[in-house]
XYZ file of C-alpha atoms in Angstrom:
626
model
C -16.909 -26.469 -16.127
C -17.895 -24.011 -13.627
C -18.616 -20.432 -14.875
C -19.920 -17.129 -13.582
C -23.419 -17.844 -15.234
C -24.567 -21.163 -16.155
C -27.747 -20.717 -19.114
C -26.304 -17.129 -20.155
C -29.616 -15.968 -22.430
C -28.697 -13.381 -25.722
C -30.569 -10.680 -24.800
C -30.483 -8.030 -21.515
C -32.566 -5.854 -20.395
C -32.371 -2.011 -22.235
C -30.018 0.346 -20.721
C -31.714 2.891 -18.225
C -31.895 6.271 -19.318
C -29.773 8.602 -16.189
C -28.291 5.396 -14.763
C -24.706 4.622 -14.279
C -23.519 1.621 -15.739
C -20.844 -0.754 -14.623
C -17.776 -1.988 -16.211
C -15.657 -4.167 -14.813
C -12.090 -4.854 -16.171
C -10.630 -8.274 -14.840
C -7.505 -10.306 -16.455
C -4.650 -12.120 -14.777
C -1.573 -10.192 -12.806
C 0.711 -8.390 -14.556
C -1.691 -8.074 -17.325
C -1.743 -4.027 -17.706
C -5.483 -3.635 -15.825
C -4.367 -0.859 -13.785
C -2.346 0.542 -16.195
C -5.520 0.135 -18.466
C -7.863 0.985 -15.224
C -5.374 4.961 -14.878
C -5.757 5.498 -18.547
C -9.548 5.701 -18.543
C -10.221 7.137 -14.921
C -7.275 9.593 -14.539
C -7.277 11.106 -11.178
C -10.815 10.124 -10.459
C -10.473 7.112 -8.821
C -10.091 5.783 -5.156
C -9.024 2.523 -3.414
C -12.018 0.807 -1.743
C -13.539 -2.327 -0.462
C -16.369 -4.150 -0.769
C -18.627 -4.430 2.335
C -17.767 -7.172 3.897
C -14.911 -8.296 1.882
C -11.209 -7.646 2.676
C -10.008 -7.698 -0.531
C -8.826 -4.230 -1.810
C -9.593 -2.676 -5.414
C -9.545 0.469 -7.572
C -13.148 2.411 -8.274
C -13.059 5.064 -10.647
C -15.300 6.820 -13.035
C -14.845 7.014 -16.872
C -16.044 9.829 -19.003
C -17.223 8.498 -22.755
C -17.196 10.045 -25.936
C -21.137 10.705 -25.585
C -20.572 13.086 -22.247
C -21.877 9.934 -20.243
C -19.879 8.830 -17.154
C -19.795 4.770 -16.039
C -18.602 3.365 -13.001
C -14.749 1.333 -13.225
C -13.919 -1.105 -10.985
C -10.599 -2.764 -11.124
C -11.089 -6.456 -9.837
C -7.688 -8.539 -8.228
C -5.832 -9.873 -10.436
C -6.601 -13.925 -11.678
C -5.925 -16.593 -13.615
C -8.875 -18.564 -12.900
C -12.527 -18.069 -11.863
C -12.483 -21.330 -9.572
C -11.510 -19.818 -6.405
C -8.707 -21.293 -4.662
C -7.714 -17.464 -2.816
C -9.835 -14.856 -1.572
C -9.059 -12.731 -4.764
C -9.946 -15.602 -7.003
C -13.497 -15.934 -4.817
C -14.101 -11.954 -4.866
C -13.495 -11.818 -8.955
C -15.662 -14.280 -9.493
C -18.551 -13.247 -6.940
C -18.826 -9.727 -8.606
C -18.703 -11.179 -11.931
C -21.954 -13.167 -10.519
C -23.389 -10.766 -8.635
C -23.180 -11.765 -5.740
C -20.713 -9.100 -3.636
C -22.374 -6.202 -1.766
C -21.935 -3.046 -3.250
C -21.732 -3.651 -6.645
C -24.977 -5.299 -8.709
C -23.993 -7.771 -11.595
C -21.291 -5.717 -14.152
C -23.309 -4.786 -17.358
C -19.934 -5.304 -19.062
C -16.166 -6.352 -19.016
C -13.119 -5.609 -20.284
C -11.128 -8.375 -20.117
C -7.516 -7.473 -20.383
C -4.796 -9.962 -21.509
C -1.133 -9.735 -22.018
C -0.491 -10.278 -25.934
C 2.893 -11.256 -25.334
C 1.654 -14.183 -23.474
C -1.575 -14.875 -24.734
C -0.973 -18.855 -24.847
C -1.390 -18.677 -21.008
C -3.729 -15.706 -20.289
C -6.166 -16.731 -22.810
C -7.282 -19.605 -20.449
C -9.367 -16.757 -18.401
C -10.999 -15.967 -21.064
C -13.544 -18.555 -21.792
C -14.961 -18.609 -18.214
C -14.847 -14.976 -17.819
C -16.991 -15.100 -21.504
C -19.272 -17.837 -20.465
C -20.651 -15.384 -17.780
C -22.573 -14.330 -20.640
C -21.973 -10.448 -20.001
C -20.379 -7.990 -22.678
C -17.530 -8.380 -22.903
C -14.315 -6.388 -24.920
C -10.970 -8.402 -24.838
C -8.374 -6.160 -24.337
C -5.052 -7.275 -25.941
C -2.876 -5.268 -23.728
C 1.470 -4.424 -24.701
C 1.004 -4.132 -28.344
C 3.836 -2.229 -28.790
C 6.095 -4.904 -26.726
C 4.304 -7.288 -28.921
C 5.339 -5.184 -31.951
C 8.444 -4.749 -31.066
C 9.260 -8.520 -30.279
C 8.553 -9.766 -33.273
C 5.141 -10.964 -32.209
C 1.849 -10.822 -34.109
C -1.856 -11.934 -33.734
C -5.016 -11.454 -36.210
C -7.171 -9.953 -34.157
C -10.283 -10.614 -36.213
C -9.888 -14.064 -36.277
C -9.519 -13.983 -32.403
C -12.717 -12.637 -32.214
C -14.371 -14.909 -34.514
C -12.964 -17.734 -32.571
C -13.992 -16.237 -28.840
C -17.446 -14.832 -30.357
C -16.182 -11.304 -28.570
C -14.657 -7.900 -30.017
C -10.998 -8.267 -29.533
C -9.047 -5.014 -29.753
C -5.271 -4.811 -29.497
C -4.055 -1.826 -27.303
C -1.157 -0.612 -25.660
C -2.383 1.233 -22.465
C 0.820 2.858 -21.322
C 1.335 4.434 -24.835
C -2.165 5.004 -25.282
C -2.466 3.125 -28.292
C -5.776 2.014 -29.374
C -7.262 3.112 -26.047
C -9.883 5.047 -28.107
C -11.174 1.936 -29.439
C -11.880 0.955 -25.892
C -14.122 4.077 -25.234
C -15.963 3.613 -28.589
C -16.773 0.394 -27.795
C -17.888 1.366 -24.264
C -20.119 4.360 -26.216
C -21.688 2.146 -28.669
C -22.447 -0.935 -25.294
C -24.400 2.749 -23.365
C -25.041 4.806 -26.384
C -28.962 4.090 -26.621
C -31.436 1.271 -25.128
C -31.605 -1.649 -26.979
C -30.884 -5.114 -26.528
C -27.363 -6.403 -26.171
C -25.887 -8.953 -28.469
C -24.203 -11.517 -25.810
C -21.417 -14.186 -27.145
C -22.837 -17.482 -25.564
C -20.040 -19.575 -24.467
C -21.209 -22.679 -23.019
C -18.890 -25.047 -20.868
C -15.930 -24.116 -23.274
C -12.544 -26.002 -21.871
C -10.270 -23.646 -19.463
C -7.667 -25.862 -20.723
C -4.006 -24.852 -22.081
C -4.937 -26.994 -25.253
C -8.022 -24.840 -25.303
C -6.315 -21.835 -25.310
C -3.054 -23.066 -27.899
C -5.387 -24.297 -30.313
C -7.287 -20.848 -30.364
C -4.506 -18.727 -29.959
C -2.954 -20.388 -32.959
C -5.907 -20.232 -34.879
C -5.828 -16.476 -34.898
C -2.445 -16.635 -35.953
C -0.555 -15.636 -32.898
C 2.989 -16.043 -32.738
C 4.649 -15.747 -29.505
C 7.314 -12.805 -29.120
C 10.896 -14.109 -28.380
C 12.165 -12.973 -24.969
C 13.816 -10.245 -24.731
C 17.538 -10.558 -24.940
C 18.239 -8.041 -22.081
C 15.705 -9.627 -20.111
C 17.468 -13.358 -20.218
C 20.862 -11.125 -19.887
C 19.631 -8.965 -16.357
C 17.660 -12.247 -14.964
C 21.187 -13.734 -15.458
C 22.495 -11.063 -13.138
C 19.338 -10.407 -10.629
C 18.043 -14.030 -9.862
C 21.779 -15.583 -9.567
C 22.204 -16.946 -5.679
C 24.920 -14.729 -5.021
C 25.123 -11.672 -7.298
C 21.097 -11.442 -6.525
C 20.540 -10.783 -2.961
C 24.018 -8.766 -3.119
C 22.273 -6.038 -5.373
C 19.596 -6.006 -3.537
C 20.996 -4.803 -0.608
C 22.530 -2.416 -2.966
C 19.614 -1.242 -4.256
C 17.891 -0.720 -0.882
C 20.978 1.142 0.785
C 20.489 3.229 -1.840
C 17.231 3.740 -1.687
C 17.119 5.063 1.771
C 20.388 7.144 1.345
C 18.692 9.052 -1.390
C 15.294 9.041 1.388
C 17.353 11.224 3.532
C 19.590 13.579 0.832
C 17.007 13.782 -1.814
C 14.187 14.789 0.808
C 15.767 16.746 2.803
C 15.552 20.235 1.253
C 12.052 19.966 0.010
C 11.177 19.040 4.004
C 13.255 22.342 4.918
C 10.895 24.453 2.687
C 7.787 22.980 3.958
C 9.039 23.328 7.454
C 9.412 26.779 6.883
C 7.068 27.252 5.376
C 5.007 26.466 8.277
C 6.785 28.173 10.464
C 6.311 31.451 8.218
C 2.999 31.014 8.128
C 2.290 29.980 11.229
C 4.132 33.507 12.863
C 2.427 35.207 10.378
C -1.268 33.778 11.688
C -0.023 34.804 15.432
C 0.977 38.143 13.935
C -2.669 38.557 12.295
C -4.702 37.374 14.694
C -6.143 38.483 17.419
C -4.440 37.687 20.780
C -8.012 34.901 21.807
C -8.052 31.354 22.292
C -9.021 30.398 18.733
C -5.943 31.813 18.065
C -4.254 29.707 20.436
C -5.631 26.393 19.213
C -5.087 27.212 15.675
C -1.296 28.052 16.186
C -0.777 26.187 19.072
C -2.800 23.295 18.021
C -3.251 22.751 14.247
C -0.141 24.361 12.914
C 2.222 22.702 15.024
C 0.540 19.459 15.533
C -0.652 18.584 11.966
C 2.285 20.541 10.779
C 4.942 18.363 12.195
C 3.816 15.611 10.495
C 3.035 17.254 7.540
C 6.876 17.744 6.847
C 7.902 14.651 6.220
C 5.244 14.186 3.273
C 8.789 14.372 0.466
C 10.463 11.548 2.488
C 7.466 9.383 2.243
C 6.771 10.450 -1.443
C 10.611 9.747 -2.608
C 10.487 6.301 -0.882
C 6.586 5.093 -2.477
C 8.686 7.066 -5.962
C 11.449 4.220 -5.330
C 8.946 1.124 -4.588
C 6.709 2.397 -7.620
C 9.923 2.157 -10.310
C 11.583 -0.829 -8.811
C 7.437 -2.204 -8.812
C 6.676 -1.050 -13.034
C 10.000 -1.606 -14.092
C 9.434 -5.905 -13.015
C 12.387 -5.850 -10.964
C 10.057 -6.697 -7.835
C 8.772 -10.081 -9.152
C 12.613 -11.193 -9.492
C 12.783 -10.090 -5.710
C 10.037 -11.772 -4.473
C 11.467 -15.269 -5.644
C 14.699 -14.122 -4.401
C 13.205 -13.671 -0.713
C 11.391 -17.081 -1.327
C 14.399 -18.809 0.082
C 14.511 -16.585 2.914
C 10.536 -17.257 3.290
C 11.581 -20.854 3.068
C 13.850 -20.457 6.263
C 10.881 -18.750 8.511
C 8.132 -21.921 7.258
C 6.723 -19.528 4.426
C 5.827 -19.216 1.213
C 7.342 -16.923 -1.192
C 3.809 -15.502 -1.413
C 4.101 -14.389 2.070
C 6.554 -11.857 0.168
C 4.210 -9.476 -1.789
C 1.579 -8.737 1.394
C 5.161 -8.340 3.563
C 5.942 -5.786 0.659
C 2.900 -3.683 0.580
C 3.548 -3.258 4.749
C 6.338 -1.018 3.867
C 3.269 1.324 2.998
C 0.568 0.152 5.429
C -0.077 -3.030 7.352
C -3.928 -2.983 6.584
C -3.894 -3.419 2.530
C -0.717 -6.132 3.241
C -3.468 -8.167 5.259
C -5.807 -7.548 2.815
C -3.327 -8.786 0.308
C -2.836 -11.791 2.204
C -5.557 -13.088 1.112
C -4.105 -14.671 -1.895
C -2.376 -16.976 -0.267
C -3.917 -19.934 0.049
C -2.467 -21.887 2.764
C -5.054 -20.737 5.916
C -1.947 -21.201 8.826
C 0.281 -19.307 6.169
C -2.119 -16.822 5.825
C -2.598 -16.252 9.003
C 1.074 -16.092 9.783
C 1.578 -13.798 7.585
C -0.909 -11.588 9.003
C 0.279 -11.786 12.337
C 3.618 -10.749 11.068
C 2.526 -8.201 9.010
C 2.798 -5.062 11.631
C 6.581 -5.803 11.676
C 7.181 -4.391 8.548
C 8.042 -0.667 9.236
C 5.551 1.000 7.141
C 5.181 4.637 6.258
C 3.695 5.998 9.493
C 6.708 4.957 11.369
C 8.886 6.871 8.809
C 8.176 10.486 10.572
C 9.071 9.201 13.705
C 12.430 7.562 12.740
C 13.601 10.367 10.953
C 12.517 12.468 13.725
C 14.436 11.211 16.375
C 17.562 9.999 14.057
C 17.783 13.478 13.010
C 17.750 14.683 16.599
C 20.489 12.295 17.675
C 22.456 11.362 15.065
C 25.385 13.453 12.964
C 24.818 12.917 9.401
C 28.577 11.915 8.817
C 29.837 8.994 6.436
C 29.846 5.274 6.993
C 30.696 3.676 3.845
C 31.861 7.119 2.238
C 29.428 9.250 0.164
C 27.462 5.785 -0.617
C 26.332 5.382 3.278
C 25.897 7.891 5.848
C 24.936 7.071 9.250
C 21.499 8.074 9.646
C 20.387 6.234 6.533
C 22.248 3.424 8.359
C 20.449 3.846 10.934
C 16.996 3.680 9.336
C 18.668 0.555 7.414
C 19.054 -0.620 10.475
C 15.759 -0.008 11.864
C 13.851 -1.799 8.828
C 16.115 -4.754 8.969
C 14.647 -5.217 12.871
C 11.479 -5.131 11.914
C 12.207 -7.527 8.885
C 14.296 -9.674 11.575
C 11.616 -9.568 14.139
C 8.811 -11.052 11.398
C 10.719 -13.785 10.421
C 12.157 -14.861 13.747
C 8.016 -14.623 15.308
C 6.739 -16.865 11.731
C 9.518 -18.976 12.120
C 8.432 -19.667 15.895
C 4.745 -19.820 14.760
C 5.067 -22.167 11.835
C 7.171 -24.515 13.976
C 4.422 -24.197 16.587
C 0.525 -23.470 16.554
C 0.319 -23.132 13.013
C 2.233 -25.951 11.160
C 1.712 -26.883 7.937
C 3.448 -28.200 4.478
C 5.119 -25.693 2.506
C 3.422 -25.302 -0.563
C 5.767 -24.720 -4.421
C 6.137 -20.892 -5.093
C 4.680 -20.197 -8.901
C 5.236 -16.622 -9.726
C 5.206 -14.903 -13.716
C 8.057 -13.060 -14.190
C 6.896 -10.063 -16.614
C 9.609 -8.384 -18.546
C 11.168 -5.750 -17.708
C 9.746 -2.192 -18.671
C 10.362 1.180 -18.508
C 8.214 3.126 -15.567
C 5.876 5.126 -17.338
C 5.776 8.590 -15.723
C 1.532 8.578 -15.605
C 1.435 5.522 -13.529
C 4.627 6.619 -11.406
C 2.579 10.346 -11.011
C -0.959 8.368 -9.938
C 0.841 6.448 -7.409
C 2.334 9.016 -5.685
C -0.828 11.398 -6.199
C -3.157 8.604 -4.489
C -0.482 8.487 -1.442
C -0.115 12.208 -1.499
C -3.741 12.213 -0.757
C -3.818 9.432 1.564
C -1.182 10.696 3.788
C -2.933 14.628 4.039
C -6.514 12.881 4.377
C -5.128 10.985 7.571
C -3.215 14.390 8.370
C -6.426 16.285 7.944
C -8.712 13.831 10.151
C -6.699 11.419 12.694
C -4.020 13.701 13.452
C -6.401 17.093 13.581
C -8.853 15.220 15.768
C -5.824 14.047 18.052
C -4.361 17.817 18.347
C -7.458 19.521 19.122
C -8.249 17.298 21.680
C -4.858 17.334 23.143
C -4.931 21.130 22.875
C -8.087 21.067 24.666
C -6.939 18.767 27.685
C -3.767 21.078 27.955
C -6.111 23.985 28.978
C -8.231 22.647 31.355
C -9.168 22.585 33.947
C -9.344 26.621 33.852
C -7.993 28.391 36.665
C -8.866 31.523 37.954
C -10.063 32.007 34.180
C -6.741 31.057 33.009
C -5.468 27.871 31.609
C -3.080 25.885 33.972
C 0.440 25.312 33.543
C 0.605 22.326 30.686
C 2.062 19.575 33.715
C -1.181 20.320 35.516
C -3.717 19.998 32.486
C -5.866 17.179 32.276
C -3.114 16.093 29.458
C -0.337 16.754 31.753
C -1.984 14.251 34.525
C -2.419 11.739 31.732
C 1.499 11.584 30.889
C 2.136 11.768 34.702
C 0.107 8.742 35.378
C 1.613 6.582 32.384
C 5.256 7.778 33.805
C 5.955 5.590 36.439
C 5.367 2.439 33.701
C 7.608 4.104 30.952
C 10.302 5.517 33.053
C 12.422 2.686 32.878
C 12.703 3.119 29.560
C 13.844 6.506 29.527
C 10.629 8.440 28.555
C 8.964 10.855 30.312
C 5.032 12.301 30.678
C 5.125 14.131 27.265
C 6.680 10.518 25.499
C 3.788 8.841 27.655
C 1.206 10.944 26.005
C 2.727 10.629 22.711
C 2.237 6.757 22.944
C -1.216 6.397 23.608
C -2.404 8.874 20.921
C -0.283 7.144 18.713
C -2.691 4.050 19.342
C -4.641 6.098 17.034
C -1.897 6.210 14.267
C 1.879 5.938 14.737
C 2.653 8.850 12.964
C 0.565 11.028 15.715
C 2.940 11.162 17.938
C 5.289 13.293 15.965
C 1.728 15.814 16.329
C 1.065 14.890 19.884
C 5.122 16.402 20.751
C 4.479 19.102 18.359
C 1.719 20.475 19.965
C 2.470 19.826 23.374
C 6.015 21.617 22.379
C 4.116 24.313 21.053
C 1.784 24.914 23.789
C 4.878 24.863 26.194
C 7.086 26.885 23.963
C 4.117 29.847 23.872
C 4.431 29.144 27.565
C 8.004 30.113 28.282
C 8.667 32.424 24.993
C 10.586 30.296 23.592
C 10.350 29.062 20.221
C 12.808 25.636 19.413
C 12.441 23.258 16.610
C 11.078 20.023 17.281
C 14.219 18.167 17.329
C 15.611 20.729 19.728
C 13.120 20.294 22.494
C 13.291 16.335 21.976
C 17.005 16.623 22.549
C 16.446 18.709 25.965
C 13.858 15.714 27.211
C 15.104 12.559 26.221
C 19.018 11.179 26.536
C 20.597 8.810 23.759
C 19.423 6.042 25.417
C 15.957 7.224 25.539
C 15.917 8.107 22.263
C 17.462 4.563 20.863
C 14.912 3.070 23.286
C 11.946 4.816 21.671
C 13.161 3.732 18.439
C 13.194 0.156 19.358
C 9.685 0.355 20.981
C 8.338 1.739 18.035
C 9.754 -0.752 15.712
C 8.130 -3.921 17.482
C 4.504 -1.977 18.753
C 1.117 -2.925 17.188
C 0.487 0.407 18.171
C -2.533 1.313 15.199
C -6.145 0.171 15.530
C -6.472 0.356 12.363
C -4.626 -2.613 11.923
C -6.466 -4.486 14.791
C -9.129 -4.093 13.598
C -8.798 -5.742 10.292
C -7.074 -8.442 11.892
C -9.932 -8.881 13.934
C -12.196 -9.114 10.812
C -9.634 -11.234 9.122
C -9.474 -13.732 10.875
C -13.107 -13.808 12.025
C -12.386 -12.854 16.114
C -10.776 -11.140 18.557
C -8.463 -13.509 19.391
C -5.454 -13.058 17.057
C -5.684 -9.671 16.910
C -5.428 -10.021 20.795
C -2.128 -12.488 20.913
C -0.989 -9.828 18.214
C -0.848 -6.472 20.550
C 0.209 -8.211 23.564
C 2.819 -9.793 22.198
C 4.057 -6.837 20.177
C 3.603 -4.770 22.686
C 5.621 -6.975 25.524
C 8.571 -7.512 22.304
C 8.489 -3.466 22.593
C 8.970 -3.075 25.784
C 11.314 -5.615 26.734
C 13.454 -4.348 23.455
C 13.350 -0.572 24.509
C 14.099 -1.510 28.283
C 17.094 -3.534 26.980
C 18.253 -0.487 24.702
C 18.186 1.722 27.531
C 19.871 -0.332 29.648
C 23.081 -0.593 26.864
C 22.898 3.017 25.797
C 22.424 4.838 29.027
């Protein structure tokens, strides 16, 4: 068998006084880690990488019952430690060692789901034989409970030569037990007991025989599980409410958001009069209004929208009903020369397009995973959200479609992520019957039960996006409008800052017209583009401070929408829709393409041929709409 550590000795060496120790937790998907991971860290935690490595995961610190802090890391989920996928390989590297970043864990909590402990306990004897400490964390004890289900925990632990404790992390059962243990493994220097597990079978016999030896019997299935899967995965009542759900999902985007996105926009506004009221009449003044307010503050807005729709993924996500979509979208997968494991990385692009490649990396298959990063920036993710409501709002009446159940701007949106969706599968069907054929491999996914959304997971989630989105708004989009402020004032003349057409930002957008013209856009929209090379969302704070600057120009003071309306037609507007539904446009992205895939040269076939898709698509909508 291969193992983390092969000759694990009993002993370590004594716990340094000062230094921070680290745990790891590792255990297969759908196993409760992060649930387990949020319990101990609470809101100190962050998403990171390792150097070097692709692969995202969860750092956090844990306080223990002695006042002493340790280091968490959340490892990708596995059910084996012989790598087959990039998660598999990074698991069992920092279990060795072996990752930058991170030295060798001085313990692990392994977590397992005791409802199915016949097949997770087959991690557990190579994750043991790495002969670190190690706490085996039975995880769902109350679904266990409730099921009917029961194991003898002590037994386990005689039988695995490990401390077995059986927990239920979302409740917050037994999770005390966990921090004791972690208390008493740090309390004091001394040596540490290690089990030493020796080329022990990763078999499913291996893991029966023990499993039954500690007196586990398997839960029965729930009966309103069998009863919804009946429902959800049949071939035409499935993708049907679907649909449902996600037309509902993005009608509620727009009516649920909209009045918290009214009192934030007012509320900059207020505040923003009230700083030009304050202040002296200087150029600081002028940047900060000007610049800041309305540039970071356009995009700031739409911070509700975005929360409501990661609210949506996060319930549909907990609750299991995601797993049952993924194998519903395998057929569609199946169509394009996928895998239905293409499905989960396509997922995660509604957020970003950087963690989806990341995520790729489970997928075995190297042309499939490559495909499937090359689609990935198709998905609409959440930095195109601000500019599609945006410019829908500008445009389009909010009157019914379908009656109360569809109105036309969520249509439109609807509309816009079923392009993007469209335009991925039609480019990885052409690749897959092309330059990167290959067999199609048998989708195995474990359908978890289904569960209620616990409302501390649901609140992390959209407190670590909340955070994301106003760190991005704080750097990328700051550092974009005070250097777009700055090129509107210069070059100075006669003392006096030019006319915003003649700034150095204004000559920019009026070299870029002639190339965008055609597609209805003019020298502001041309600026707007290439900042938002930086991030797509930046050019909803590239218009908002060029709008500002020009507003303070004339004495006027418009919304957003208003001055959009006066500078771009219907066509334009559709136009710039399209273009920013099929453009790369985020290096971001590029870049970890480019260390994906070890070059430059996907990453380069990428953004020209998203960008040519864009252009031919807006030039096309322009030419329909007028």
């Amino acid at each position: 068998m291969k193992d983390c550590h092969q000759g694990a000795t009993a002993t370590a060496a004594p716990v340094a006084v000062g230094f921070r120790k680290t745990v790891a937790i590792v255990g297969p998907p759908n196993s409760g880690k992060s649930t387990l991971f949020n319990a101990l860290t609470g809101l100190r935690q962050k998403v990171a990488n390792f150097p070097g490595v692709t692969v995202e995961h969860l750092a956090g610190v844990a306080r223990l019952p002695n006042g002493r802090d340790i280091d968490l890391v959340d490892l990708p989920g596995v059910y084996s430690l012989e790598p087959r996928s990039e998660d598999e390989r990074v698991t069992r590297d920092a279990l060795r060692g072996d990752l930058n970043g991170i030295g060798k864990p001085d313990a692990i909590l392994l977590v397992l789901d005791s409802t199915n402990l016949g097949r997770h306990l087959m991690l557990a004897a190579p994750v043991l034989a790495c002969g670190i400490p190690t706490l085996v964390v039975l995880n769902m004890a109350d679904d266990l409970r409730r099921r009917g289900g029961t194991v003898d925990t002590e037994q386990l632990a005689t039988s695995l030569g490990a401390p077995v404790v059986l927990v239920s992390a979302a409740k917050g059962e037994g999770m005390e037990t966990v921090r004791d243990y972690l208390n008493g493994q740090f309390a004091v220097p001394r040596p540490l007991e290690l089990p030493i597990l020796q080329d022990v079978p990763r078999c499913r016999q291996w893991s029966a025989k023990v499993s039954s030896g500690a007196g586990y019997h398997a839960p029965a299935p729930p009966l309103w599980t069998r009863r919804l899967d009946a429902v959800f995965l049949h071939p035409v009542a499935g993708p049907l409410i679907f649909l449902a759900v996600v037309v509902g999902v993005f009608q509620t985007i727009f009516t649920g958001a909209q009045p918290l996105m009214d009192g934030v926009e007012s509320l900059i506004a207020t505040s923003g009069a009230a700083l030009s009221r304050w202040l002296p009449d200087t150029w600081w003044r002028d940047l900060l209004v000007e610049g800041v307010w309305s540039g970071v503050g356009s995009v700031v807005v739409f911070l509700p929208q975005i929360l409501l729709l990661f609210l949506f993924i996060g319930i549909l996500e907990d609750s299991g009903y995601l797993a049952r979509a993924a194998l519903i979208a395998d057929r569609t997968m199946a169509r394009a020369g996928l895998q239905g494991k293409s499905f989960i990385p396509l997922l995660s692009a509604y957020a970003c397009a950087v963690p989806a490649i990341m995520a790729a990396r489970t997928i075995e298959n190297a042309r499939d995973r490559v495909a499937t990063i090359l689609i990935a920036p198709f998905m609409t993710c959440s930095a195109r959200l601000p500019v599609y409501t945006l410019i829908i709002a500008a445009f389009l009446p909010d009157r019914p479609v379908l009656g109360s159940f569809l109105h036309l701007r969520a249509a439109a949106m609807l509309g816009l992520y079923v392009l993007g969706f469209a335009a991925a599968v039609i480019t990885a069907r052409m690749l897959k019957s092309t330059i990167l054929t290959s067999d199609r491999t048998p989708f195995v996914l474990e359908m978890p039960p289904y569960r209620w959304p616990t409302l501390g997971s649901l609140g992390l989630r959209l407190y670590d996006r909340a955070k994301v989105f106003l760190k991005r708004a704080g750097t990328v989009i700051l550092v974009v409008a005070i250097s777009l402020w700055g090129l509107a004032h210069l070059p100075l003349k006669d003392g006096k800052a030019p006319p915003i057409e003649e700034s150095l930002a204004g000559t920019l957008g009026r070299t870029v017209e002639p190339v965008i013209q055609p597609l209805g856009f003019n020298w502001k929209i041309g600026i707007g583009l290439l900042t938002s090379l930086a991030a797509r969302e930046v050019i909803v704070g590239t218009l908002g401070t060029i709008y500002g600057i020009e507003n303070a120009e004339d004495g006027e003071s418009p919304s957003l929408q208003q001055a959009l309306q006066k500078d771009l037609t219907t066509g334009g507007a559709v136009a710039l829709l399209i273009f920013f539904a099929f453009a790369m446009q985020c290096m971001s992205t590029l870049a970890v393409v480019r260390r994906e895939t070890g070059g430059w040269k996907w990453p380069a076939i990428q953004f020209a041929y998203m960008s040519l898709l864009a252009y031919a698509g807006a030039l096309v909508a322009y030419r329909i709409v007028g």
